[in-house]
CSV table of C-alpha atoms in Angstrom, one decimal:
chain,number,residue,atom,x,y,z
A,88,MET,CA,-14.2,12.6,-40.4
A,89,LEU,CA,-13.3,16.0,-39.1
A,90,PHE,CA,-9.9,17.7,-38.7
A,91,ARG,CA,-9.5,21.1,-37.0
A,92,SER,CA,-6.3,23.0,-36.5
A,93,ILE,CA,-5.0,26.5,-35.7
A,94,ILE,CA,-2.3,27.7,-38.1
A,95,ASN,CA,-0.1,30.7,-37.6
A,96,ALA,CA,1.3,31.8,-41.0
A,97,ASN,CA,4.3,34.0,-40.9
A,98,HIS,CA,3.7,35.1,-44.5
A,99,SER,CA,1.1,34.5,-47.3
A,100,GLY,CA,1.5,31.2,-49.2
A,101,ILE,CA,0.1,27.8,-49.8
A,102,LEU,CA,-0.1,25.2,-47.0
A,103,VAL,CA,0.5,21.8,-48.4
A,104,LEU,CA,-1.2,18.9,-46.6
A,105,PRO,CA,0.0,15.3,-46.8
A,106,ILE,CA,-3.5,14.2,-47.9
A,107,ILE,CA,-4.3,12.9,-51.4
A,108,MET,CA,-6.8,15.1,-53.2
A,109,THR,CA,-10.1,13.2,-53.6
A,110,ASN,CA,-13.8,14.1,-53.8
A,111,GLY,CA,-15.7,14.5,-50.6
A,112,TRP,CA,-13.5,17.0,-48.8
A,113,ARG,CA,-14.8,20.4,-47.5
A,114,LEU,CA,-12.5,23.2,-46.3
A,115,ASN,CA,-13.5,26.0,-43.9
A,116,VAL,CA,-11.0,28.7,-43.0
A,117,ASN,CA,-12.0,31.2,-40.3
A,118,GLY,CA,-15.6,30.3,-40.7
A,119,ASN,CA,-15.6,30.7,-44.5
A,120,ASN,CA,-15.9,28.0,-47.1
A,121,ARG,CA,-12.7,27.9,-49.3
A,122,GLU,CA,-11.5,26.0,-52.4
A,123,ILE,CA,-9.0,23.2,-51.9
A,124,LEU,CA,-6.1,23.4,-54.3
A,125,GLU,CA,-4.4,20.4,-55.9
A,126,VAL,CA,-0.6,20.8,-55.5
A,127,SER,CA,2.5,18.6,-55.6
A,128,ASN,CA,1.3,15.7,-57.8
A,129,GLY,CA,-2.2,15.4,-56.2
A,130,LEU,CA,-1.8,16.6,-52.6
A,131,MET,CA,-4.2,19.1,-51.0
A,132,GLY,CA,-3.2,22.7,-50.6
A,133,ILE,CA,-4.7,25.7,-48.8
A,134,SER,CA,-4.1,29.3,-49.8
A,135,LEU,CA,-3.5,31.3,-46.7
A,136,GLU,CA,-2.7,35.0,-46.0
A,137,LYS,CA,-0.4,36.1,-43.2
A,138,GLY,CA,-1.9,35.7,-39.7
A,139,THR,CA,-3.6,33.1,-37.5
A,140,HIS,CA,-6.2,30.9,-39.1
A,141,ILE,CA,-8.6,28.2,-37.8
A,142,ILE,CA,-8.7,25.5,-40.5
A,143,THR,CA,-11.4,22.8,-40.5
A,144,LEU,CA,-11.4,19.9,-43.0
A,145,GLU,CA,-14.3,17.6,-43.2
A,146,TYR,CA,-14.6,14.4,-45.2
A,147,TRP,CA,-17.7,12.5,-46.3
A,148,PRO,CA,-17.2,9.6,-48.7
A,149,PRO,CA,-19.0,10.4,-52.0
A,150,LYS,CA,-21.3,7.3,-51.8
A,151,PHE,CA,-21.8,7.5,-48.0
A,152,PHE,CA,-25.5,8.5,-48.1
A,153,THR,CA,-26.3,6.0,-50.9
A,154,GLY,CA,-24.9,3.2,-48.8
A,155,LEU,CA,-26.7,4.4,-45.7
A,156,TYR,CA,-30.1,4.5,-47.5
A,157,ILE,CA,-29.6,1.0,-48.9
A,158,SER,CA,-28.6,-0.3,-45.4
A,159,LEU,CA,-31.6,1.3,-43.8
A,160,PHE,CA,-34.0,0.0,-46.5
A,161,THR,CA,-32.5,-3.5,-46.1
A,162,LEU,CA,-33.0,-3.3,-42.3
A,163,LEU,CA,-36.6,-2.2,-42.8
A,164,LEU,CA,-37.3,-5.2,-45.1
A,165,LEU,CA,-35.7,-7.6,-42.6
A,166,LEU,CA,-37.8,-6.3,-39.8
A,167,LEU,CA,-40.9,-6.5,-41.9
A,168,PHE,CA,-40.0,-10.1,-42.8
A,169,ILE,CA,-39.4,-11.1,-39.2
A,170,HIS,CA,-42.6,-9.4,-38.1
A,171,ARG,CA,-44.7,-11.1,-40.8
A,172,LYS,CA,-43.2,-14.5,-40.1
A,173,LYS,CA,-43.8,-14.2,-36.3
A,174,TYR,CA,-47.5,-13.4,-36.7
A,175,PHE,CA,-48.5,-15.3,-39.9
A,176,ASP,CA,-46.4,-18.5,-39.5
A,177,LEU,CA,-48.6,-21.6,-40.0
């Protein structure tokens, strides 16, 4: 999941986002990786200086690739089973 926005900050401060802080988020501000702050009882915050910023937030669930590998392995086993049954069925 990808969110991108252009923010014009009138002064330096913290931008509070209505997104609950969880693992899997990556923050990029003006092309540089930045740390996401936890503010206001678990919400996400971004420290910004005065000026215009391009903010990109990207989310990958922590177990996404584990689930993907298990699904691909299961699909491979299923295809091998179908292939074997088709050619070696008595």
